[in-house]
XYZ file of C-alpha atoms in Angstrom:
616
model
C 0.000 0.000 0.000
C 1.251 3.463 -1.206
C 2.188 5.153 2.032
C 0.359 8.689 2.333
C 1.523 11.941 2.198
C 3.532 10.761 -1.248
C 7.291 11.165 -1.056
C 8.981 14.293 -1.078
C 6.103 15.817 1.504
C 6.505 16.446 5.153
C 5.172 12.628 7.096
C 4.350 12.711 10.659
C 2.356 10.014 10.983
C 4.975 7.770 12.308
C 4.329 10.068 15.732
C 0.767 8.120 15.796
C -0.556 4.890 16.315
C -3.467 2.931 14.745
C -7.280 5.071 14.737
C -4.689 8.398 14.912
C -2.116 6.985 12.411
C -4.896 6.835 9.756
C -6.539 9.961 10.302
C -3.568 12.144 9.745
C -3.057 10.145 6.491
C -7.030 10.249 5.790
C -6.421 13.876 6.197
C -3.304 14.402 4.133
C -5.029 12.495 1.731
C -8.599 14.578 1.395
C -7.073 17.928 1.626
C -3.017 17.587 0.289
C -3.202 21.683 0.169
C -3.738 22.107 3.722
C -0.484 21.512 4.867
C 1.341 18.764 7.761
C -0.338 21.270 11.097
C -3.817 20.309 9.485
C -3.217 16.895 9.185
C -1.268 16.679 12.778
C -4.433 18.665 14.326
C -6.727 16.255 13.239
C -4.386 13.126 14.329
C -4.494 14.959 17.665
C -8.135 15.572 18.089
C -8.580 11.581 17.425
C -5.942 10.512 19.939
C -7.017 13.003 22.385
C -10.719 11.054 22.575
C -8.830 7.915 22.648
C -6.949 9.287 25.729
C -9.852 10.504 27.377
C -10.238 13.656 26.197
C -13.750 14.670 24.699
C -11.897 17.220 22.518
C -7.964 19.037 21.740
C -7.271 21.900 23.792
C -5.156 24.207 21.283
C -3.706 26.031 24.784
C -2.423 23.203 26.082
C -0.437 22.198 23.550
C 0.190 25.466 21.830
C 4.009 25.762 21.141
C 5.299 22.324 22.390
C 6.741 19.752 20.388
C 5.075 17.124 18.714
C 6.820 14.879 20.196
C 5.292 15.886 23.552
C 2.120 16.319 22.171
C 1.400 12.852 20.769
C 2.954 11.560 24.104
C 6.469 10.384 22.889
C 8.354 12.610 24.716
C 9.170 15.689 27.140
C 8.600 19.265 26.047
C 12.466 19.660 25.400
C 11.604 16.969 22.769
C 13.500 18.077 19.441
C 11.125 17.978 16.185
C 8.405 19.902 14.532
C 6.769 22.654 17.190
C 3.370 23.224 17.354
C 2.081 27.297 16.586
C 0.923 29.616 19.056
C -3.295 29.147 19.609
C -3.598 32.177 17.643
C -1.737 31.085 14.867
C -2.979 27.642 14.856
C -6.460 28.488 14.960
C -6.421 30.785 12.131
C -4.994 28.003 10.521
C -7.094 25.815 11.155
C -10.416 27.847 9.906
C -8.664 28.307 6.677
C -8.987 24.482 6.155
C -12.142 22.961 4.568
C -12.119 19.805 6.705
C -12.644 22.479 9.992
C -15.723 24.560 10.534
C -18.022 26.714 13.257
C -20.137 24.749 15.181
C -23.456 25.775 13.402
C -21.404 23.660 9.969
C -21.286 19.829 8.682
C -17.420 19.680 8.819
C -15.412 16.967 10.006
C -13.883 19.096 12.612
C -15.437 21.835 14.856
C -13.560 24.614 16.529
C -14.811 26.053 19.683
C -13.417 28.562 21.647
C -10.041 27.390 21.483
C -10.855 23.596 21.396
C -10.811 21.099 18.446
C -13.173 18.415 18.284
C -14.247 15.831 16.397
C -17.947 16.784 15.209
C -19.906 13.630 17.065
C -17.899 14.646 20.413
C -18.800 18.372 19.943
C -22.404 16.849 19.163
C -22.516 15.093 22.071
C -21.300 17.529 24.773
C -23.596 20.097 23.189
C -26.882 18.065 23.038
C -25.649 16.909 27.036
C -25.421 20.669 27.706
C -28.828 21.701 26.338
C -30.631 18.762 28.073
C -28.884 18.673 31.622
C -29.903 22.654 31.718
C -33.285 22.142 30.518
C -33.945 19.576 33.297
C -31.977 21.509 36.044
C -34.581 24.491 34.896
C -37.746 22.053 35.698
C -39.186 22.357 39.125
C -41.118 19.381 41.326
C -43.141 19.387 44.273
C -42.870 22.300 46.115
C -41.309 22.678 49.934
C -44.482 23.262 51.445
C -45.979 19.771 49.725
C -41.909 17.718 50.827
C -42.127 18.748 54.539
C -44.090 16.276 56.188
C -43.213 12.859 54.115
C -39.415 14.176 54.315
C -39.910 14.524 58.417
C -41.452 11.448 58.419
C -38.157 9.385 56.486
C -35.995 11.655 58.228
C -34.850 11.933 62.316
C -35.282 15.949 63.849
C -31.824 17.152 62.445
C -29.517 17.893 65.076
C -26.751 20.738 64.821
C -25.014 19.467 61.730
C -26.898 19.741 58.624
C -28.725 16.266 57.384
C -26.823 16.092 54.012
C -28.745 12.883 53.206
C -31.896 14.575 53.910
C -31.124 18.225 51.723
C -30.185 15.415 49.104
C -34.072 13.878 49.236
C -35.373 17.240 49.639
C -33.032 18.006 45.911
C -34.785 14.812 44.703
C -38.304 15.871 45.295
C -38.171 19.566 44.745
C -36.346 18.885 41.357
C -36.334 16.664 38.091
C -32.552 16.994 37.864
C -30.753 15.449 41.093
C -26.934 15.267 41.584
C -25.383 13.333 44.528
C -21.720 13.032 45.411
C -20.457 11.613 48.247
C -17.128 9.400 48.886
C -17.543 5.912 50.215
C -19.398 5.282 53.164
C -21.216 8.586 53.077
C -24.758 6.713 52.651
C -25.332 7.095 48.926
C -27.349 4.198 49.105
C -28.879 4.802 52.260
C -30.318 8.020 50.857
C -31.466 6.203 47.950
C -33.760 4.537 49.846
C -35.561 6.791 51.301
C -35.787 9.144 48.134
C -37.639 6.049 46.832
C -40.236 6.190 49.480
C -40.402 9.573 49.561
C -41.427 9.761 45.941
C -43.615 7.131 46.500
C -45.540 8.642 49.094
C -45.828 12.245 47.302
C -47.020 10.447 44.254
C -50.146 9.163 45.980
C -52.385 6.706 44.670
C -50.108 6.984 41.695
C -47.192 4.733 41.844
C -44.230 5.953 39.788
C -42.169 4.080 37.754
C -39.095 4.026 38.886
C -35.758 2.337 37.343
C -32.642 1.612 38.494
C -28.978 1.353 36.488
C -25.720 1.263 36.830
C -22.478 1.778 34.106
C -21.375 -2.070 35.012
C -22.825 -5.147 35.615
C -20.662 -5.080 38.937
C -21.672 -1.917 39.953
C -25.541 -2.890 39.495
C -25.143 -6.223 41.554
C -23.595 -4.038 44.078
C -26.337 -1.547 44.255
C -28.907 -4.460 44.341
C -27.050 -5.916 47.185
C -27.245 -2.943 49.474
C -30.350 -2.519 48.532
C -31.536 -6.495 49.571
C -29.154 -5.764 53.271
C -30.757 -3.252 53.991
C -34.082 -4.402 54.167
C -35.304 -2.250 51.955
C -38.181 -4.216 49.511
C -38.699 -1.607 47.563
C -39.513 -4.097 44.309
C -36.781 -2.684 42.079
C -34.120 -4.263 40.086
C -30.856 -2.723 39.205
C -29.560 -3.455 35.796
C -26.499 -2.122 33.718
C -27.352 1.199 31.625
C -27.100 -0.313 28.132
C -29.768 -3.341 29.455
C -31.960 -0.135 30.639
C -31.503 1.399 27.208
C -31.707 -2.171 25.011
C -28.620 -2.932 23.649
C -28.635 -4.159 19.885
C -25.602 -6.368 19.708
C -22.915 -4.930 17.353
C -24.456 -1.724 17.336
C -23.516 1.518 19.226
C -27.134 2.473 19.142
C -29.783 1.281 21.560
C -33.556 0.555 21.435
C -34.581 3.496 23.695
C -33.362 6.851 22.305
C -34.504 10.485 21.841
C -37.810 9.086 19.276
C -38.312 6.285 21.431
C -38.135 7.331 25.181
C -37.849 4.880 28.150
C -41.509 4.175 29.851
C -40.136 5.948 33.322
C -41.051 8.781 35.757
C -37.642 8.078 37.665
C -34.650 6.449 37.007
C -31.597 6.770 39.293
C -28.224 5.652 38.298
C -25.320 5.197 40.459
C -21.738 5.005 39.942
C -22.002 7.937 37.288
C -18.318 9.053 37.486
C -17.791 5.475 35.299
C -20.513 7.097 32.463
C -18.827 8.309 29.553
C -19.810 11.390 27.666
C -21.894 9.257 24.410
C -23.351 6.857 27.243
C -24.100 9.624 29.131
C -25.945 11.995 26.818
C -27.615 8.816 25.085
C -29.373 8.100 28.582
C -30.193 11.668 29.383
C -31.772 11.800 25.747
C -34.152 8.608 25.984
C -35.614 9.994 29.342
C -39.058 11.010 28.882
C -39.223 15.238 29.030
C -40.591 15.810 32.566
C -38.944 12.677 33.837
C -36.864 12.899 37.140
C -33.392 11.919 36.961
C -31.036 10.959 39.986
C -27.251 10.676 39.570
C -25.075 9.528 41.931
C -21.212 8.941 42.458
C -18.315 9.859 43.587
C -16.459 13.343 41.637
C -13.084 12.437 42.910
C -12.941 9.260 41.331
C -11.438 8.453 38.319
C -12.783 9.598 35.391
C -14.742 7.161 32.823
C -12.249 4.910 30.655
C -14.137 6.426 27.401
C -14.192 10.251 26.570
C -15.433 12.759 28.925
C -15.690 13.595 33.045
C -18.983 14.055 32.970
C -19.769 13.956 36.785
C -17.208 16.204 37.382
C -18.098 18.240 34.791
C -21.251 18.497 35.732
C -21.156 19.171 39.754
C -18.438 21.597 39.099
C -16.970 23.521 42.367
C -18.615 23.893 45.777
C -20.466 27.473 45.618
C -22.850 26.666 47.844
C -26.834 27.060 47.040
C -28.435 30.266 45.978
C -30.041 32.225 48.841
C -33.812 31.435 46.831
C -33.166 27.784 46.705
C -31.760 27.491 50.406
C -34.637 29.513 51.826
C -37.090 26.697 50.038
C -34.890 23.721 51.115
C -34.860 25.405 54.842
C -38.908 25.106 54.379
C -39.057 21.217 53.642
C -36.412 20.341 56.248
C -36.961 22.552 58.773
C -33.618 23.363 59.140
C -31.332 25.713 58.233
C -29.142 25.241 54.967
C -25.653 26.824 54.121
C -26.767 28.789 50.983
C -24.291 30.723 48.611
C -22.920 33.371 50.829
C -23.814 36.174 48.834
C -25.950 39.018 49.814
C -28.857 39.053 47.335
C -27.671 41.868 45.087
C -24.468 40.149 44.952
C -26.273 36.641 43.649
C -27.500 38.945 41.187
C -24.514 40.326 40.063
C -22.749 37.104 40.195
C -25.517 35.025 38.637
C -23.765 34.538 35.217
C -20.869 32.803 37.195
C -22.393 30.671 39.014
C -23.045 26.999 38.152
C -26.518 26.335 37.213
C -26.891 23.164 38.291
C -25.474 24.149 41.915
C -28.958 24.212 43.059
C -29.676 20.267 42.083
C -26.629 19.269 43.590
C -25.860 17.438 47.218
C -22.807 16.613 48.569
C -22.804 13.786 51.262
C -19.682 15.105 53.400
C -19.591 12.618 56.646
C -18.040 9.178 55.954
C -19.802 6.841 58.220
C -17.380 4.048 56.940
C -14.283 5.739 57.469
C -13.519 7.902 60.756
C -12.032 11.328 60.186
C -9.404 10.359 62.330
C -8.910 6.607 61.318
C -6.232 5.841 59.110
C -8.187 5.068 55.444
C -9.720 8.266 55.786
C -7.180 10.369 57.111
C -4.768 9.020 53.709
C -7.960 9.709 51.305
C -8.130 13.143 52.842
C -4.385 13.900 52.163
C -4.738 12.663 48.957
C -7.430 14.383 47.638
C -5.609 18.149 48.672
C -2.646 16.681 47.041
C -0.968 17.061 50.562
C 1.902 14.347 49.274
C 4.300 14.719 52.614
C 0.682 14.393 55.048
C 0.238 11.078 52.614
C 3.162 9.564 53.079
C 3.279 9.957 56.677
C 0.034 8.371 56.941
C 1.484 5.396 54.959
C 4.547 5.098 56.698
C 2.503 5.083 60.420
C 0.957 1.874 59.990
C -0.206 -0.097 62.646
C -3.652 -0.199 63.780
C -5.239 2.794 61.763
C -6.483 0.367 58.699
C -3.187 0.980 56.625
C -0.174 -1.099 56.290
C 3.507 0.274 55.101
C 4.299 1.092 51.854
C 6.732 -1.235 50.416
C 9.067 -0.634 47.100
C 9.440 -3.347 44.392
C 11.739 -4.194 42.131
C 10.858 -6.330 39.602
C 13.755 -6.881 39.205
C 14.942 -7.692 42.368
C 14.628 -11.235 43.192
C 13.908 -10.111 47.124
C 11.549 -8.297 46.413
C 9.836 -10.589 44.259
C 9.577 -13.153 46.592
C 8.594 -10.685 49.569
C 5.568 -9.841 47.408
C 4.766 -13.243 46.589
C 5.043 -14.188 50.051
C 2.124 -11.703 50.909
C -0.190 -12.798 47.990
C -0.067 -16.449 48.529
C -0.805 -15.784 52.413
C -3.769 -13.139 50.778
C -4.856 -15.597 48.715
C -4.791 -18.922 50.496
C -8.701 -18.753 51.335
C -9.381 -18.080 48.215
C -7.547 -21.340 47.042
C -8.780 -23.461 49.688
C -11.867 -22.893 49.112
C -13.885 -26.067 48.740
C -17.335 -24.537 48.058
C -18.657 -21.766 45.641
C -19.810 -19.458 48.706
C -16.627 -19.649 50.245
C -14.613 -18.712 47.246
C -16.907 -16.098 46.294
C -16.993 -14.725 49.767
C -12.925 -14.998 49.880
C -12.909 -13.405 46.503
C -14.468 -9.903 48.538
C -11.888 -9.873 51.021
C -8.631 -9.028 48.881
C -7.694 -7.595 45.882
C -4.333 -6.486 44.105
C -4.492 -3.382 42.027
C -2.573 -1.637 39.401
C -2.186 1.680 37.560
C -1.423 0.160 34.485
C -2.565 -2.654 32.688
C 0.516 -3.201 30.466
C 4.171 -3.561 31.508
C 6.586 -4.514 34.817
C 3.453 -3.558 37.315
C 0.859 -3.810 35.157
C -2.010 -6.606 35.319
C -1.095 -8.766 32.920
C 2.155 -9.291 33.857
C 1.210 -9.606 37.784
C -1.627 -12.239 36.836
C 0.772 -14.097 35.147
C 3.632 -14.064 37.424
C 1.215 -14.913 40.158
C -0.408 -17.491 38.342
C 2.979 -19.560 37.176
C 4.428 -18.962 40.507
C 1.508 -20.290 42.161
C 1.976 -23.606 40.198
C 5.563 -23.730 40.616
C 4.886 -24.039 44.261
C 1.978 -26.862 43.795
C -0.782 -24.300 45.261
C -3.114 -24.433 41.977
C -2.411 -27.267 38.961
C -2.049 -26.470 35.173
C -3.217 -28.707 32.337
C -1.136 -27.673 28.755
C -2.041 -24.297 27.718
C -5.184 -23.897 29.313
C -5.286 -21.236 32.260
C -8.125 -22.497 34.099
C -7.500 -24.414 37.407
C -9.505 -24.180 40.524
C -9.943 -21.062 42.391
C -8.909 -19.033 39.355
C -10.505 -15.390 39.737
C -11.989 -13.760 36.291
C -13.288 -10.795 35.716
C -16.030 -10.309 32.069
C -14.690 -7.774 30.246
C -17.502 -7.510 27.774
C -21.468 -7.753 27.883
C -23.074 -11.181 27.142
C -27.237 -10.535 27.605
C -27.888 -14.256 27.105
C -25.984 -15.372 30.121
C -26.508 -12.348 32.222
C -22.944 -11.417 32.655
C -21.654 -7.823 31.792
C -18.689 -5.533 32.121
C -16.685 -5.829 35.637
C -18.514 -9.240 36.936
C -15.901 -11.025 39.201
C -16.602 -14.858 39.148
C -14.248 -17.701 40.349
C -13.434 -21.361 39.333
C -14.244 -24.415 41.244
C -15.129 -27.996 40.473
C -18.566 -28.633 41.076
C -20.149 -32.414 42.814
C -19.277 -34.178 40.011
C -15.590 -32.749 39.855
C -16.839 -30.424 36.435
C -14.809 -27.132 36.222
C -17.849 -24.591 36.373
C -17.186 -20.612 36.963
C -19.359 -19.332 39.694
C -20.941 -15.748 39.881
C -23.597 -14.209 42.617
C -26.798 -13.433 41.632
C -28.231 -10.436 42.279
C -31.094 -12.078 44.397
C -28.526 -13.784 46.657
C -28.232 -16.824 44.971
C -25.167 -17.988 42.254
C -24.808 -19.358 39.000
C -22.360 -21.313 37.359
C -21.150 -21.582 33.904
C -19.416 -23.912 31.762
C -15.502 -22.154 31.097
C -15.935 -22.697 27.305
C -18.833 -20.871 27.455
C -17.664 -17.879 29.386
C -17.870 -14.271 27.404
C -14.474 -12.349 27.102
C -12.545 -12.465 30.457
C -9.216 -12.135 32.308
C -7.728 -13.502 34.937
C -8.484 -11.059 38.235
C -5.644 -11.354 40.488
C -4.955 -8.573 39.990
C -6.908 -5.740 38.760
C -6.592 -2.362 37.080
C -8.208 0.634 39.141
C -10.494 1.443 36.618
C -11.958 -2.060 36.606
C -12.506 -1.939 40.704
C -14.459 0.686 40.673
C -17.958 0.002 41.872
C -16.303 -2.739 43.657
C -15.047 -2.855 47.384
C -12.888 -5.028 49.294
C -11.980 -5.992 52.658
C -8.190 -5.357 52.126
C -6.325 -3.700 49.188
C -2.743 -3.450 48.031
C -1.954 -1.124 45.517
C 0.939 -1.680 42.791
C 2.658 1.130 41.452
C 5.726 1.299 39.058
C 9.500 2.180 40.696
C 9.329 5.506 38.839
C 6.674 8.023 38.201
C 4.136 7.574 35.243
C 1.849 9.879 33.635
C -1.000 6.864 34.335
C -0.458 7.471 38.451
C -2.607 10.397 39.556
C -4.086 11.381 42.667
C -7.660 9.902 41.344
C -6.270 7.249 40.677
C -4.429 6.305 44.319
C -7.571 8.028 45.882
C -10.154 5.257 43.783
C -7.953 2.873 44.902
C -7.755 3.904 48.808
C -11.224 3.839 48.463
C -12.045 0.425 47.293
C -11.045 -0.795 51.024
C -12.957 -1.381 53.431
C -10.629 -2.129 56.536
C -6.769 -2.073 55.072
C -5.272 -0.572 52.747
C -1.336 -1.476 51.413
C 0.927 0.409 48.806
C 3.993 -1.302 47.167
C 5.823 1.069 44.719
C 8.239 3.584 44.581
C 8.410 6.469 47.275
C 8.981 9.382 44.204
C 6.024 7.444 42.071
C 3.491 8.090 45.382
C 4.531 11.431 45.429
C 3.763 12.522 42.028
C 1.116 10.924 41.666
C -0.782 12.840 44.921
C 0.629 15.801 43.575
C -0.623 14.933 39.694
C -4.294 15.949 39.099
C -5.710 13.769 36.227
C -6.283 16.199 33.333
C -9.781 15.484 31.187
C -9.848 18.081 28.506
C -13.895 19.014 27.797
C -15.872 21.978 27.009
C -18.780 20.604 28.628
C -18.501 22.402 32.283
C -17.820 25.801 30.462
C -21.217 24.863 28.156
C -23.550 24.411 31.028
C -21.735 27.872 32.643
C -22.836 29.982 29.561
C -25.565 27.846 28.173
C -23.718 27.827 24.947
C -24.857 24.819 23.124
């Protein structure tokens, strides 16, 4: 194949891999008069959405090498240098493939950003509905006071976050609830439920529940079941709510064909990417109410976009209007804005619409603010590296062990760590019936930052694995990796079997000595399938962060690399604090930790400064 541009022009494709690689060719190819900065933009608004990124920030990468910008290399980085933003923009609008929003090109410039036109589509049509919906008023105060008193104990002196967040639910069709682990997210679900029951009347609502994961649902069921709450509803994975059509990215249930729902509340929404996202906002029927919960610190969604970040935005506290009303159905006083009224006025344009739908669930009932998993998430999150690290290096009884470095290449070190995981792992291993191993498989977990190299999963699952056999825990037959208490995580969606995205399952012989992979059901109960008819899966020793979330454990250790990577951030070490329940444990190096508190994850999007102007 004839490699594009044609010899004798300017090639930077080799800076690109794969989906980018072709585009800057695709490029070079449709417009040859445009130049190598058009064809490079373009390359760099496709890897940015593979990298997260719902579109190219021109000021971020204005004037840096190429190099640096396609993630090869450090700013000092020799090469071709990108323009100015000025520059570059005016270049780019002199190209046919880029255009104004209001256009049909393949590339849209906005206010400094690049995007690819379905991403701009999608953050704008996200935009437009999430402020339409934060616009639409429910029941009002008066009509939430008694049913919410009734759910609700007298608040004492601290405010009842859980019960401003019901309050949110009722008074409003667009409800946003954040809260870190522990903080009763599902608690307050609960009672939201029977509160909108009860101020519906005679006339039940319909009310769904959904989750991004198949994990993430089961969980929410779960919590649901233990808490006694019979409450008739089923949680389910977002693109079962929707209707997948298999090998399709569209779904049944869509903007012409809404979902039959006066409710639906979705949890785990800091795992929704921007297309999921604005595809489920879309198929909600107009003056439907919509819930979303989660966690803003978290990481981000593996797919394009941070849209519950995005979307809650900073802390400014509720307009004096709104608090007055939410004082009125709780009967207690709420923190409002601050702001004189004048100054709301005058400050109106700056605030964040959707404050006013938004609840923050600040006291951890899991974690105590002076027990040690908190105290390190705390640190953490304010990027307070030297307060980390001393909470790692105290130990002892506060609910985190040492940090520990690893070499991979140190045979000590090696051994150390597979001296720990064996010990970790022995119940799971021993485990003689499907309850047991399924119960063992809650109570540890090793995760990683990245899923390739030294530290990454695959490597640690098979190191584990073939050391485990070299020792005679687990037995191999040829080439196949199954063996009895094997842990597997589904890494696609299979509707026929039940088993989606982030299900965690384990191997063990059944009565009659048949290899069968065992998963909990979300009414308590498990099932068991055949391993050569198991969907897409890996082995789950270890996991990546992103796949644990929705997931908790009773203990946690945490592998880093020796030296820093772009891939540890303080989301990510904060997701994975998180996931514990009891202990948490960090092997890695000491300079890796400290960047990484100290490194924010960066999600380029134009979707928080959209809902801010109400440009769409």
């Amino acid at each position: 194949m004839t490699k594009i541009p044609a010899p004798g022009r300017p090639d930077h494709s080799d800076h690109f891999d794969g989906l980018s690689r072709h585009y800057y060719r695709l490029f070079s190819r449709l417009t040859p008069e445009d130049g190598e900065l058009i064809w490079i933009s373009g390359a760099l608004a496709v890897q940015s959405v593979l990298d997260g990124h719902s579109c190219l920030s021109l000021s971020h990468y204005a004037e840096r090498p190429l190099l640096a910008a396609a993630g090869e290399g450090q700013d000092e980085s020799p090469g071709y240098r990108l323009p100015g933003a000025g520059d570059w923009q005016a270049a780019l609008m002199a190209s046919r493939l880029v255009g104004p929003p209001e256009g049909e090109t393949a590339l849209v410039l906005d206010q400094g950003r690049l995007y690819l036109r379905r991403y701009f589509d999608y953050e704008a049509r996200l935009a437009g509905e999430i402020r339409r919906r934060a616009a639409l008023a429910g029941h009002p105060p008066e009509r939430v006071t008694g049913p919410l008193a009734e759910l609700f104990p007298a608040p004492g002196d601290e405010t009842d976050w859980q019960m401003v967040a019901a309050a949110i639910a009722a008074m409003k069709r667009l409800c946003l609830i954040s809260g870190g682990p522990g903080t009763g997210k599902t608690h307050t679900v609960i009672r939201i439920i029977k509160l909108l029951r009860r101020l519906a009347g005679e006339e039940r609502p319909r009310i769904a529940l959904a989750a991004p994961t198949g994990k993430a649902a089961s969980r929410l069921q779960e919590a649901m079941r233990l808490s006694g709450a019979e409450e008739g509803l089923t949680a389910q994975t977002i693109h079962r709510l929707l209707g997948a059509i298999r090998h399709s990215p569209y779904f049944r249930h869509h903007r012409e064909h809404r979902l039959p729902l006066d409710v639906l509340i979705v949890d785990e929404v800091s795992m929704v990417d921007l297309a999921l996202m604005t595809k489920l906002v879309e198929a909600m029927p107009d003056e439907g109410r919509l819930i979303l919960l989660g966690d803003q610190d978290q990481l981000s969604s593996v797919e394009a976009g941070r849209v519950l970040a995005d979307l809650c935005g900073e802390d400014q506290g509720y307009s004096p209007e709104f608090a007055a009303q939410l004082e009125i159905a709780t009967g207690a006083w709420v923190p409002g804005s601050g702001l004189g009224t004048q100054a709301h006025q005058d400050n109106r344009r700056e605030r964040n619409p959707l404050g006013d739908c938004l609840a923050r669930l600040r006291k951890s009932y899991r974690f105590e603010s002076g027990g040690g998993i908190g105290r390190l998430a705390a640190a953490v999150l304010a990027g307070d590296a030297e307060l980390a690290t001393n909470c790692l290096a105290a130990g002892g009884e506060t609910g985190i062990s040492p940090p520990a470095a690893v070499g991979w290449g140190r045979r000590t070190d090696e051994e150390r760590l597979a001296a720990r995981l064996i010990k970790a792992y022995a119940p799971l291993l021993a485990a003689q019936k499907p309850e047991t191993a399924l119960q063992a498989l809650g109570t540890f977990q090793v995760l990683c930052s990245h899923r390739q190299g030294p530290c990454g999963t695959l490597t640690v699952n098979r190191w584990l694995t073939e050391t485990l056999a070299r020792r005679g825990l687990i037995r191999l037959t040829g080439d196949s990796e199954w063996h009895p208490g094997r842990p597997v995580i589904v890494t696609g969606n299979h509707y026929d079997l039940r088993l989606f995205n982030g299900d965690l399952g384990v191997a063990l012989a059944d009565d009659a000595g048949e290899l069968k992979v065992y998963f909990p059901s979300p009414d308590g109960g498990l099932r068991a399938i055949s391993p050569g008819r198991m969907p897409a899966h890996e082995t789950a020793f270890a996991l990546t962060v992103h796949k644990s979330q929705g997931s908790e454990f009773d203990e946690v250790l945490l592998l880093l690399p020796e030296q820093p990577s772009p891939l540890v951030s303080r989301e990510l070490i904060y997701t994975a604090i998180t996931r514990a329940r009891r202990r948490f444990e960090l092997w890695g190096g000491a300079e890796t930790v400290v960047c990484g508190v100290r490194a924010r994850s960066e999600r380029h999007t134009g979707l928080s400064a959209r809902l801010m102007t109400g440009n769409t």
